[in-house]
Coordinates of C-alpha atoms in Angstrom, one line a residue:
M70 CA -8.4 19.5 -13.6
T71 CA -7.5 19.0 -17.3
R72 CA -8.8 15.8 -18.9
S73 CA -5.6 14.5 -20.6
T74 CA -6.8 11.1 -21.8
R75 CA -7.2 10.3 -25.5
L76 CA -10.0 7.9 -25.5
T77 CA -11.8 7.4 -28.8
A78 CA -15.5 8.1 -29.1
A79 CA -16.2 4.4 -29.1
S80 CA -14.1 3.9 -26.0
L81 CA -15.9 6.8 -24.3
A82 CA -19.2 5.2 -25.1
G83 CA -18.3 2.0 -23.6
L84 CA -17.1 3.6 -20.5
I85 CA -20.2 5.7 -20.1
V86 CA -22.2 2.4 -20.2
L87 CA -20.2 1.1 -17.3
T88 CA -20.6 4.2 -15.1
A89 CA -24.4 3.6 -15.3
C90 CA -23.9 0.0 -13.9
D91 CA -24.4 -0.9 -10.2
R92 CA -20.9 -2.3 -9.2
S93 CA -22.6 -5.2 -7.4
S94 CA -24.1 -6.4 -10.6
T95 CA -22.1 -8.8 -13.0
P96 CA -21.8 -7.8 -16.7
T97 CA -23.0 -10.2 -19.2
P98 CA -20.2 -12.0 -21.3
E99 CA -21.3 -9.8 -24.2
Q100 CA -20.9 -6.7 -22.2
A101 CA -17.6 -7.7 -20.7
A102 CA -16.3 -8.5 -24.2
A103 CA -17.4 -5.2 -25.6
T104 CA -15.8 -3.3 -22.7
A105 CA -12.5 -5.1 -23.1
A106 CA -12.6 -4.3 -26.7
T107 CA -13.1 -0.6 -26.1
A108 CA -11.4 0.1 -22.7
G109 CA -7.9 0.0 -24.3
A110 CA -8.7 1.7 -27.6
T111 CA -6.5 4.8 -28.1
A112 CA -4.8 6.4 -31.0
H113 CA -1.5 5.4 -29.6
T114 CA 0.6 2.7 -31.5
F115 CA 2.6 0.5 -29.0
N116 CA 6.1 -0.6 -29.6
A117 CA 7.7 -4.0 -28.5
A118 CA 10.6 -2.3 -26.7
I119 CA 10.2 -0.7 -23.3
N120 CA 10.0 3.0 -24.0
A121 CA 8.8 6.4 -22.5
A122 CA 6.0 6.9 -25.0
D123 CA 4.1 3.7 -24.3
F124 CA 4.7 4.0 -20.6
G125 CA 3.5 7.6 -20.5
E126 CA 0.4 6.7 -22.7
M127 CA -0.8 4.0 -20.2
V128 CA -0.1 6.3 -17.1
K129 CA -2.0 9.1 -18.7
Q130 CA -5.0 6.7 -19.4
L131 CA -5.1 5.1 -16.0
A132 CA -4.6 8.4 -14.2
S133 CA -7.2 10.4 -16.3
D134 CA -10.3 11.9 -14.7
E135 CA -12.4 9.3 -16.7
F136 CA -11.0 6.5 -14.4
E137 CA -12.2 8.6 -11.4
G138 CA -9.1 7.8 -9.1
R139 CA -9.6 4.1 -9.7
G140 CA -11.6 3.5 -6.4
P141 CA -12.4 -0.1 -5.7
G142 CA -16.1 -0.9 -6.1
S143 CA -16.6 2.3 -8.1
P144 CA -17.3 2.9 -11.8
G145 CA -13.5 3.8 -11.9
E146 CA -12.7 0.2 -11.0
E147 CA -14.6 -1.2 -14.0
K148 CA -12.7 1.2 -16.3
S149 CA -9.3 0.3 -14.7
V150 CA -9.5 -3.5 -14.7
E151 CA -11.1 -3.6 -18.1
Y152 CA -8.3 -1.4 -19.5
I153 CA -5.6 -3.6 -17.9
K154 CA -7.3 -6.7 -19.2
A155 CA -7.5 -5.1 -22.6
Q156 CA -3.8 -4.4 -22.5
F157 CA -3.0 -8.0 -21.5
E158 CA -5.1 -9.3 -24.4
R159 CA -3.3 -6.9 -26.8
L160 CA 0.0 -8.6 -25.8
G161 CA -1.5 -12.1 -26.3
L162 CA -1.2 -13.1 -22.6
K163 CA -3.5 -15.8 -21.4
P164 CA -6.0 -15.5 -18.6
G165 CA -4.1 -16.2 -15.4
N166 CA -6.7 -17.3 -13.0
N167 CA -8.3 -20.6 -13.9
G168 CA -9.3 -19.3 -17.3
S169 CA -10.2 -15.8 -16.2
Y170 CA -8.1 -12.6 -16.2
F171 CA -10.0 -11.7 -13.0
Q172 CA -9.8 -12.8 -9.5
T173 CA -12.7 -11.7 -7.4
V174 CA -11.7 -10.3 -4.1
P175 CA -14.7 -10.1 -1.6
M176 CA -14.8 -6.8 0.4
V177 CA -16.8 -5.0 3.0
Q178 CA -17.2 -1.3 2.3
T179 CA -17.5 0.7 5.5
T180 CA -18.2 4.5 5.4
A181 CA -18.1 6.1 8.7
D182 CA -20.4 9.0 9.5
E183 CA -18.1 12.0 9.4
T184 CA -20.5 14.0 11.9
T185 CA -19.2 11.6 14.5
V186 CA -17.5 13.0 17.6
L187 CA -15.5 11.2 20.2
K188 CA -16.7 12.2 23.7
L189 CA -14.2 12.2 26.5
D190 CA -14.6 12.7 30.2
V191 CA -11.3 14.3 31.2
K192 CA -11.1 14.3 35.0
G193 CA -14.8 14.9 35.1
Q194 CA -14.8 17.5 32.4
P195 CA -16.4 16.8 29.0
R196 CA -14.4 17.2 25.9
E197 CA -15.3 16.5 22.2
L198 CA -13.0 15.5 19.4
K199 CA -14.3 16.3 15.9
F200 CA -14.0 14.0 12.8
G201 CA -11.3 15.1 10.4
S202 CA -9.7 17.9 12.3
D203 CA -9.0 16.2 15.6
M204 CA -9.3 12.5 14.8
V205 CA -10.3 10.0 12.1
I206 CA -11.9 6.8 13.2
G207 CA -13.6 3.7 11.7
T208 CA -14.7 0.2 12.3
R209 CA -13.6 -3.2 10.9
T210 CA -16.5 -5.1 12.5
G211 CA -18.9 -4.8 9.4
K212 CA -21.5 -3.4 11.9
P213 CA -23.6 -0.3 11.0
E214 CA -23.5 1.0 14.5
V215 CA -20.8 0.5 17.3
K216 CA -21.0 2.0 20.7
I217 CA -18.4 2.4 23.3
D218 CA -19.4 3.7 26.7
A219 CA -17.0 5.2 29.3
S220 CA -13.9 3.1 28.2
D221 CA -10.9 3.9 30.3
L222 CA -7.9 5.5 28.4
V223 CA -4.5 3.8 28.7
F224 CA -1.3 5.1 27.2
V225 CA 0.8 2.1 25.9
G226 CA 3.8 3.8 24.5
Y227 CA 4.3 2.4 21.0
G228 CA 1.8 -0.5 21.5
V229 CA 4.4 -3.1 20.8
N230 CA 4.7 -6.7 22.2
A231 CA 8.0 -8.1 20.7
P232 CA 9.2 -11.1 22.8
E233 CA 12.4 -11.5 20.7
Q234 CA 13.2 -7.8 21.5
K235 CA 12.3 -8.3 25.1
W236 CA 9.9 -5.5 24.7
N237 CA 6.3 -5.5 25.8
D238 CA 4.4 -2.1 26.2
Y239 CA 1.4 -4.2 27.6
A240 CA 3.2 -5.9 30.4
G241 CA 1.5 -5.5 33.8
V242 CA -1.7 -3.8 32.4
D243 CA -5.0 -5.2 31.4
V244 CA -6.7 -3.3 28.7
K245 CA -9.7 -5.4 27.9
G246 CA -12.5 -3.2 27.2
K247 CA -10.4 -0.1 27.4
T248 CA -9.1 2.4 24.8
V249 CA -5.3 2.4 24.1
M250 CA -3.4 5.4 22.7
M251 CA 0.1 4.9 21.3
F252 CA 2.8 6.4 19.2
V253 CA 3.5 5.5 15.5
N254 CA 6.7 3.9 14.5
D255 CA 9.1 1.8 16.6
P256 CA 10.6 2.3 20.0
G257 CA 13.8 4.1 19.6
F258 CA 12.6 6.1 16.5
H259 CA 11.8 9.3 18.3
S260 CA 14.8 9.2 20.6
Q261 CA 17.1 8.1 17.8
D262 CA 18.3 5.2 19.8
E263 CA 20.2 2.9 17.4
K264 CA 20.2 0.1 19.9
L265 CA 16.5 -0.3 19.9
F266 CA 14.9 -2.6 17.3
E267 CA 16.7 -1.9 14.0
G268 CA 17.7 1.7 14.6
K269 CA 16.4 4.0 12.0
R270 CA 14.9 1.2 9.9
M271 CA 11.2 0.7 10.7
T272 CA 10.2 -2.8 11.6
Y273 CA 6.7 -4.3 11.2
Y274 CA 6.1 -3.4 14.8
G275 CA 6.2 0.2 13.7
R276 CA 3.3 -0.2 11.2
W277 CA -0.2 1.1 12.1
T278 CA -1.6 -2.3 10.9
Y279 CA 0.5 -4.2 13.4
K280 CA -0.5 -1.8 16.2
F281 CA -4.3 -2.3 15.7
E282 CA -3.9 -6.0 15.5
E283 CA -1.9 -6.2 18.8
A284 CA -4.5 -4.0 20.5
A285 CA -7.2 -6.3 19.3
R286 CA -5.2 -9.2 20.6
Q287 CA -5.0 -7.6 23.9
G288 CA -8.7 -7.2 24.0
A289 CA -8.9 -3.3 23.7
A290 CA -12.2 -1.8 22.7
A291 CA -10.6 0.9 20.7
A292 CA -7.2 2.1 19.7
L293 CA -6.0 5.6 18.8
I294 CA -2.5 6.2 17.2
I295 CA -1.0 9.7 17.9
H296 CA 0.1 11.1 14.7
D297 CA 3.3 12.9 14.0
N298 CA 4.6 13.7 10.6
E299 CA 8.2 12.3 11.1
G300 CA 7.1 9.1 12.7
A301 CA 4.4 8.4 10.1
S302 CA 6.5 9.9 7.2
Y303 CA 3.5 12.0 6.0
G304 CA 1.3 14.8 7.2
W305 CA -2.2 14.8 8.9
D306 CA -3.8 15.6 5.6
V307 CA -2.7 12.2 4.3
V308 CA -4.3 10.6 7.4
K309 CA -7.5 12.4 6.8
N310 CA -7.6 11.8 3.1
S311 CA -6.8 8.2 3.5
W312 CA -9.1 7.2 6.3
S313 CA -12.2 9.4 5.5
G314 CA -14.8 8.1 3.0
A315 CA -15.2 4.5 2.0
Q316 CA -12.9 2.1 3.6
F317 CA -12.5 -1.5 2.6
D318 CA -11.8 -4.9 4.3
L319 CA -11.8 -8.4 3.5
P320 CA -14.7 -10.2 5.2
A321 CA -13.8 -11.7 8.6
K322 CA -14.0 -15.3 7.2
D323 CA -11.3 -14.4 4.6
D324 CA -9.0 -12.6 7.1
P325 CA -8.2 -14.2 10.4
D326 CA -6.3 -11.2 11.8
P327 CA -7.9 -9.9 15.0
R328 CA -10.1 -6.7 14.7
L329 CA -11.0 -3.8 17.0
P330 CA -14.5 -2.4 17.3
V331 CA -13.0 1.1 16.8
Q332 CA -9.7 2.2 15.5
G333 CA -8.1 5.3 14.1
W334 CA -5.8 8.3 14.5
I335 CA -5.7 11.3 16.7
S336 CA -3.8 14.4 15.6
G337 CA -0.6 15.4 17.4
D338 CA -1.9 18.8 18.4
T339 CA -5.0 17.3 19.9
A340 CA -3.1 14.6 21.7
R341 CA -0.9 17.2 23.1
R342 CA -3.8 19.2 24.4
L343 CA -5.5 16.2 25.8
M344 CA -2.3 15.0 27.7
S345 CA -1.9 18.5 29.1
D346 CA -5.4 18.5 30.4
L347 CA -4.5 15.2 32.1
G348 CA -1.4 16.5 33.7
Q349 CA 0.9 14.7 31.2
D350 CA 3.6 16.2 29.1
L351 CA 3.6 14.7 25.5
D352 CA 7.4 15.3 25.0
K353 CA 8.1 13.5 28.4
L354 CA 5.9 10.6 27.3
Y355 CA 8.1 10.3 24.1
Q356 CA 11.0 10.1 26.4
A357 CA 9.6 7.5 28.7
A358 CA 8.2 5.3 25.8
N359 CA 11.6 5.1 24.2
K360 CA 13.3 3.5 27.2
P361 CA 13.4 -0.2 27.9
G362 CA 11.1 -1.2 30.8
F363 CA 8.4 1.4 29.9
K364 CA 5.2 0.9 31.8
A365 CA 1.7 1.6 30.4
I366 CA 0.1 4.7 32.1
P367 CA -3.7 4.6 32.9
L368 CA -5.1 8.0 32.1
Q369 CA -7.8 9.8 34.1
A370 CA -10.0 9.9 31.1
K371 CA -12.9 7.9 29.6
L372 CA -14.0 7.6 26.0
S373 CA -17.5 7.2 24.6
V374 CA -18.5 7.1 21.0
D375 CA -21.6 6.2 18.9
L376 CA -20.0 5.4 15.6
K377 CA -22.5 4.9 12.8
S378 CA -21.3 3.6 9.3
Q379 CA -22.8 2.7 6.0
I380 CA -22.0 -1.0 5.4
S381 CA -22.2 -2.9 2.1
E382 CA -20.8 -6.1 0.9
K383 CA -19.1 -5.8 -2.5
S384 CA -16.3 -7.2 -4.4
S385 CA -13.3 -6.0 -6.3
R386 CA -10.9 -7.7 -8.7
N387 CA -7.3 -8.5 -9.1
V388 CA -6.3 -8.8 -12.8
V389 CA -4.2 -11.8 -13.7
A390 CA -2.3 -12.7 -16.9
L391 CA 0.0 -15.5 -17.7
L392 CA 2.8 -16.0 -20.3
P393 CA 3.4 -19.7 -20.2
G394 CA 6.9 -20.9 -20.0
A395 CA 8.3 -23.0 -22.8
K396 CA 10.1 -25.6 -20.8
R397 CA 8.9 -25.3 -17.2
P398 CA 5.6 -23.7 -17.3
D399 CA 4.6 -24.8 -13.8
E400 CA 7.2 -22.5 -12.2
A401 CA 6.6 -18.7 -12.4
I402 CA 8.1 -15.4 -11.7
V403 CA 5.4 -12.8 -10.6
Y404 CA 5.5 -9.1 -11.7
M405 CA 3.0 -7.1 -9.7
A406 CA 1.7 -3.6 -9.1
H407 CA -1.5 -2.3 -7.4
W408 CA -4.0 -0.6 -9.7
D409 CA -6.3 1.0 -7.0
H410 CA -6.1 4.6 -5.6
L411 CA -8.4 6.7 -3.4
G412 CA -11.2 7.4 -5.9
N413 CA -13.6 10.4 -6.3
H414 CA -14.2 12.4 -3.1
A415 CA -17.0 14.4 -4.6
H416 CA -19.6 13.2 -2.2
E417 CA -17.7 13.7 1.1
A418 CA -19.5 15.5 3.8
D419 CA -18.5 18.3 6.0
E420 CA -19.1 18.3 9.8
H421 CA -22.9 19.4 9.1
G422 CA -23.4 16.5 6.7
A423 CA -23.4 18.7 3.6
S424 CA -21.1 18.2 0.6
S425 CA -17.7 19.7 1.4
A426 CA -16.7 20.0 -2.3
S427 CA -17.3 23.1 -4.3
A428 CA -17.7 23.2 -8.1
A429 CA -14.0 24.5 -8.3
D430 CA -12.6 21.7 -6.1
D431 CA -10.3 19.0 -7.4
V432 CA -11.9 16.0 -5.9
I433 CA -10.4 13.2 -8.0
Y434 CA -7.5 11.4 -6.5
N435 CA -5.9 10.4 -9.9
G436 CA -2.9 8.4 -8.3
A437 CA -0.6 9.0 -11.4
I438 CA 2.6 8.1 -9.5
D439 CA 0.8 5.9 -7.0
N440 CA 0.4 3.6 -8.8
A441 CA -0.4 4.1 -12.4
T442 CA 3.3 4.1 -12.9
G443 CA 3.6 0.6 -11.5
V444 CA 0.8 -0.8 -13.6
A445 CA 2.2 0.8 -16.7
G446 CA 5.6 -0.7 -15.7
I447 CA 4.4 -4.3 -15.5
L448 CA 2.6 -3.8 -18.8
E449 CA 5.7 -2.6 -20.4
I450 CA 7.8 -5.5 -19.0
A451 CA 4.9 -8.0 -20.0
E452 CA 5.3 -6.7 -23.6
A453 CA 9.0 -7.2 -23.6
F454 CA 8.6 -10.7 -22.4
S455 CA 5.8 -11.5 -25.0
K456 CA 8.2 -10.4 -27.8
Q457 CA 11.3 -12.1 -26.3
T458 CA 13.2 -14.5 -28.4
P459 CA 13.8 -17.2 -27.4
P460 CA 10.7 -17.3 -25.2
P461 CA 11.2 -17.7 -21.4
D462 CA 11.5 -21.2 -20.1
R463 CA 9.5 -20.4 -17.0
S464 CA 6.1 -18.8 -17.0
L465 CA 5.7 -15.1 -16.1
L466 CA 2.6 -14.1 -14.2
F467 CA 1.5 -10.4 -14.3
L468 CA -0.6 -9.5 -11.3
A469 CA -2.5 -6.0 -10.9
V470 CA -3.9 -6.1 -7.4
T471 CA -6.6 -4.1 -5.7
L472 CA -7.2 -2.8 -2.3
E473 CA -3.5 -1.9 -1.6
E474 CA -4.5 1.4 -0.2
S475 CA -6.9 -0.4 2.3
G476 CA -4.1 -2.4 3.8
L477 CA -2.7 -4.7 1.0
L478 CA -5.8 -6.6 0.8
G479 CA -5.8 -7.7 -2.8
S480 CA -2.4 -9.2 -2.5
K481 CA -3.3 -10.7 0.9
Y482 CA -6.2 -12.5 -0.9
Y483 CA -4.1 -13.5 -3.9
V484 CA -1.4 -15.1 -1.5
A485 CA -4.3 -17.1 0.2
H486 CA -5.7 -18.2 -3.2
P487 CA -2.7 -18.1 -5.5
A488 CA -3.1 -18.8 -9.3
V489 CA 0.4 -20.4 -9.2
P490 CA 1.1 -22.4 -6.1
L491 CA 3.5 -20.3 -3.8
D492 CA 6.0 -23.3 -3.7
K493 CA 6.2 -22.9 -7.5
T494 CA 6.5 -19.2 -7.4
V495 CA 10.2 -18.4 -7.9
A496 CA 10.1 -14.7 -7.0
V497 CA 7.9 -11.7 -6.9
I498 CA 9.0 -8.3 -8.3
N499 CA 6.9 -5.4 -7.2
L500 CA 6.6 -2.0 -8.9
D501 CA 5.1 0.8 -6.8
A502 CA 5.3 4.6 -7.2
M503 CA 8.0 4.5 -9.9
P504 CA 10.1 7.8 -10.1
V505 CA 9.8 9.9 -13.1
I506 CA 12.5 12.5 -12.3
G507 CA 15.2 11.5 -14.8
K508 CA 18.1 9.1 -14.9
A509 CA 19.9 8.2 -11.6
R510 CA 23.3 6.8 -10.9
D511 CA 21.9 4.3 -8.5
M512 CA 18.8 2.2 -7.8
T513 CA 17.0 2.1 -4.5
V514 CA 16.3 -1.3 -3.0
V515 CA 13.5 -1.1 -0.4
G516 CA 14.5 -3.5 2.5
Y517 CA 18.0 -3.7 1.1
G518 CA 20.0 -6.8 2.3
S519 CA 17.0 -9.1 2.0
S520 CA 17.4 -11.9 -0.7
Q521 CA 19.5 -13.3 -3.5
L522 CA 17.3 -11.3 -6.0
E523 CA 19.6 -8.4 -5.1
D524 CA 22.6 -10.3 -6.4
I525 CA 20.9 -10.7 -9.8
L526 CA 20.0 -7.0 -9.8
K527 CA 23.5 -5.9 -8.8
R528 CA 24.9 -7.5 -11.9
V529 CA 22.3 -5.8 -14.0
A530 CA 22.9 -2.4 -12.3
D531 CA 26.6 -2.9 -12.8
G532 CA 26.0 -3.3 -16.5
Q533 CA 24.0 0.0 -16.5
G534 CA 26.9 1.7 -14.6
R535 CA 24.7 2.0 -11.5
V536 CA 24.9 1.1 -7.9
L537 CA 22.3 -0.3 -5.5
H538 CA 21.5 1.6 -2.4
P539 CA 19.1 1.0 0.5
E540 CA 16.2 3.5 0.9
A541 CA 17.2 6.9 2.1
T542 CA 14.5 6.9 4.8
P543 CA 14.4 3.4 6.2
Q544 CA 12.4 4.7 9.3
D545 CA 9.4 5.3 6.9
G546 CA 8.8 1.4 6.7
F547 CA 8.1 1.4 3.0
Y548 CA 8.9 -2.4 2.9
F549 CA 5.7 -3.0 4.9
R550 CA 3.7 -0.6 2.9
S551 CA 3.4 -2.4 -0.5
D552 CA 2.0 -5.6 -1.8
H553 CA 5.3 -7.6 -2.0
F554 CA 5.1 -7.9 1.8
N555 CA 2.2 -10.5 1.7
F556 CA 4.4 -12.7 -0.5
A557 CA 7.5 -12.1 1.8
K558 CA 5.5 -13.2 4.9
A559 CA 4.5 -16.4 3.0
G560 CA 8.3 -17.0 2.3
V561 CA 8.4 -16.1 -1.5
P562 CA 11.6 -14.0 -2.2
A563 CA 10.5 -10.4 -3.0
L564 CA 12.2 -7.5 -4.7
Y565 CA 11.0 -4.0 -4.4
A566 CA 13.4 -1.7 -6.3
K567 CA 13.2 1.6 -8.2
G568 CA 15.2 4.5 -9.5
G569 CA 17.6 6.1 -6.9
D570 CA 18.0 9.7 -5.8
D571 CA 21.5 10.4 -7.2
L572 CA 20.2 12.1 -10.3
I573 CA 22.5 12.5 -13.4
E574 CA 21.2 16.1 -13.5
G575 CA 21.4 17.5 -10.0
G576 CA 22.8 14.7 -7.9
T577 CA 21.4 13.6 -4.7
A578 CA 20.3 17.0 -3.5
A579 CA 18.0 17.2 -6.6
G580 CA 16.7 13.7 -6.2
R581 CA 15.8 14.0 -2.5
L582 CA 14.2 17.4 -3.1
A583 CA 12.0 15.9 -5.7
Q584 CA 11.0 13.1 -3.4
V585 CA 10.1 15.5 -0.6
D586 CA 8.3 17.6 -3.1
Y587 CA 6.2 14.6 -4.1
R588 CA 5.5 13.5 -0.6
D589 CA 4.4 16.9 0.6
N590 CA 2.5 18.1 -2.3
R591 CA 1.1 15.2 -4.2
Y592 CA 1.2 11.9 -2.2
H593 CA -2.4 10.8 -1.5
K594 CA -3.7 14.2 -2.8
P595 CA -5.7 15.2 -5.9
A596 CA -2.4 16.8 -7.3
D597 CA -0.9 13.3 -8.0
E598 CA -1.6 13.7 -11.8
Y599 CA 0.1 12.8 -15.0
D600 CA 2.5 15.5 -16.2
A601 CA 3.6 15.4 -19.9
G602 CA 6.9 17.2 -18.6
W603 CA 8.0 14.2 -16.6
K604 CA 11.5 12.9 -17.3
M605 CA 10.9 9.3 -18.2
D606 CA 14.3 8.2 -19.4
G607 CA 15.1 7.1 -15.8
V608 CA 12.1 5.0 -15.3
V609 CA 12.7 3.3 -18.7
Q610 CA 16.1 2.3 -17.4
D611 CA 14.6 1.0 -14.2
L612 CA 12.0 -1.2 -16.0
E613 CA 14.7 -2.5 -18.3
A614 CA 16.7 -3.5 -15.1
L615 CA 13.7 -5.2 -13.5
Y616 CA 12.9 -7.0 -16.8
S617 CA 16.5 -8.2 -16.8
V618 CA 16.1 -9.7 -13.4
G619 CA 13.0 -11.7 -14.4
R620 CA 14.6 -12.7 -17.6
D621 CA 17.6 -14.2 -15.7
L622 CA 15.2 -16.2 -13.6
A623 CA 13.0 -17.2 -16.3
G624 CA 15.8 -18.6 -18.3
S625 CA 17.4 -20.6 -15.5
E626 CA 16.7 -23.1 -12.8
K627 CA 17.6 -20.8 -10.0
W628 CA 15.5 -20.8 -6.8
P629 CA 16.7 -17.5 -5.1
T630 CA 16.5 -17.6 -1.2
W631 CA 16.4 -15.0 1.5
Y632 CA 19.7 -14.1 3.1
E633 CA 20.9 -15.9 6.2
G634 CA 19.3 -14.2 9.3
N635 CA 16.4 -12.6 7.3
A636 CA 13.1 -12.7 9.0
F637 CA 11.3 -14.4 6.1
R638 CA 13.8 -17.2 5.6
S639 CA 12.2 -19.6 8.0
A640 CA 8.8 -19.2 6.0
Q641 CA 10.6 -20.0 2.8
Q642 CA 12.2 -23.0 4.6
R643 CA 8.7 -24.3 5.3
L644 CA 7.5 -23.6 1.8
R645 CA 10.5 -25.1 -0.1
P646 CA 12.7 -27.0 2.3
T647 CA 14.8 -28.5 -0.5
D648 CA 16.1 -25.0 -1.5
Q649 CA 18.0 -24.2 1.7

């Protein structure tokens, strides 16, 4: 992999010092100051206006090999957060978290032994599922060893209990101590039944996070989601890359959501073979699970596993900066992006415990699109606000969060411990995986039809000669897969928008082809690297639009609300009852 960064010798020296540090140790104030001074040092001269050169420079830095894939708790984290802090300091922004640029996020790092096998008794016959090829599992208990012995398997359809939809896949079955297997996505997805749930649009019930939480509430000992590319919106390699290696959680005391002893995924091919051995047809199970009144099916199989994991308590950091408002500084608009990615996989083990990487392998998951683009985006917007005349009336909070790839944990922690009270947070604008494929005639609003923030964005887009569209694949559930979701659950109006797919050059066909190419060839893969050939005029236009939304809010007394009927409106009514 080429090393495209342009760090100075002084900067490299500072970063080399950091790589020798144990992450659990805290730098001295002198070390931190020296690092902040060098981490952002480049030969680049920044411009006050939002522009492609500045944006590209920051993406290139954040996605360089030197930042090692920005893994939480790694030397790459130190380089990443210090670089972001240095950029905030360059812009003259103030520390945003009680006098600090950092918010410490406690975390438990769990690395499952990849030699683990799932042992099955299938109608009296032994079967073994191998880690990586057949399944990927882990534990959120924080325990170095979890044993499950002869746990009965139960197929529970989509694993959904939704009273308002009059749907309960757990009705009439007791799964306490048992292992549940389920499909990904919502009931109705695989049958294309528009009458179930929200049709093509994924609801939170379709997300793997919900399914594991519900299985834990039901008392299951383990849960396995049956993977399929269409239902998950990505291939098995993404599951394997994302769930192998170190996994992160908030400590149980900081996260009240229920937890399973063992949870994970089973490949579609493996599930098909297993069901066939049990006298079941996977295709017929898809049909049955997509019909109202589905009843869980006990399977003639038992699961046993001895899962050993390396456990360590560490911490990661959100980076928080504030531009105080000139007239109403206690009210703030939040711009956010997650800085973390999947890190360096050089030390992954194969099924025999040996290193699975050769010298020629690319083992750094650089995360250029996901999400160096978002971080560079909020930095560009921060620069525009810092040079704005007159200055904004309300405050602007710029938040680079950690542990998004581990289940939106950094933003979850921030929402529980906000630097600006949530009832004083006007709105949150989230930047994640910004497209760099050229100008488009449209903007994509993920979760389109949610809040009055879209009314502001529409006026801005009209001025750019663009239109707003919902995401092309609402079944992929992107609204629940990025950090704004934690703010939305708390009631804060959230906007997640980016460039659309109707490109000036090539139209919708070219735009969607580019999106599919990224999903299939770079998403959560080492190939997600910075490319000097990107067409960045489109992302500049997107950043200008999102800056304009914040500028409108920061210069007014508006308190946008969720639209009538939106699931998050009631949370906002509790948060700010006077706005409704």
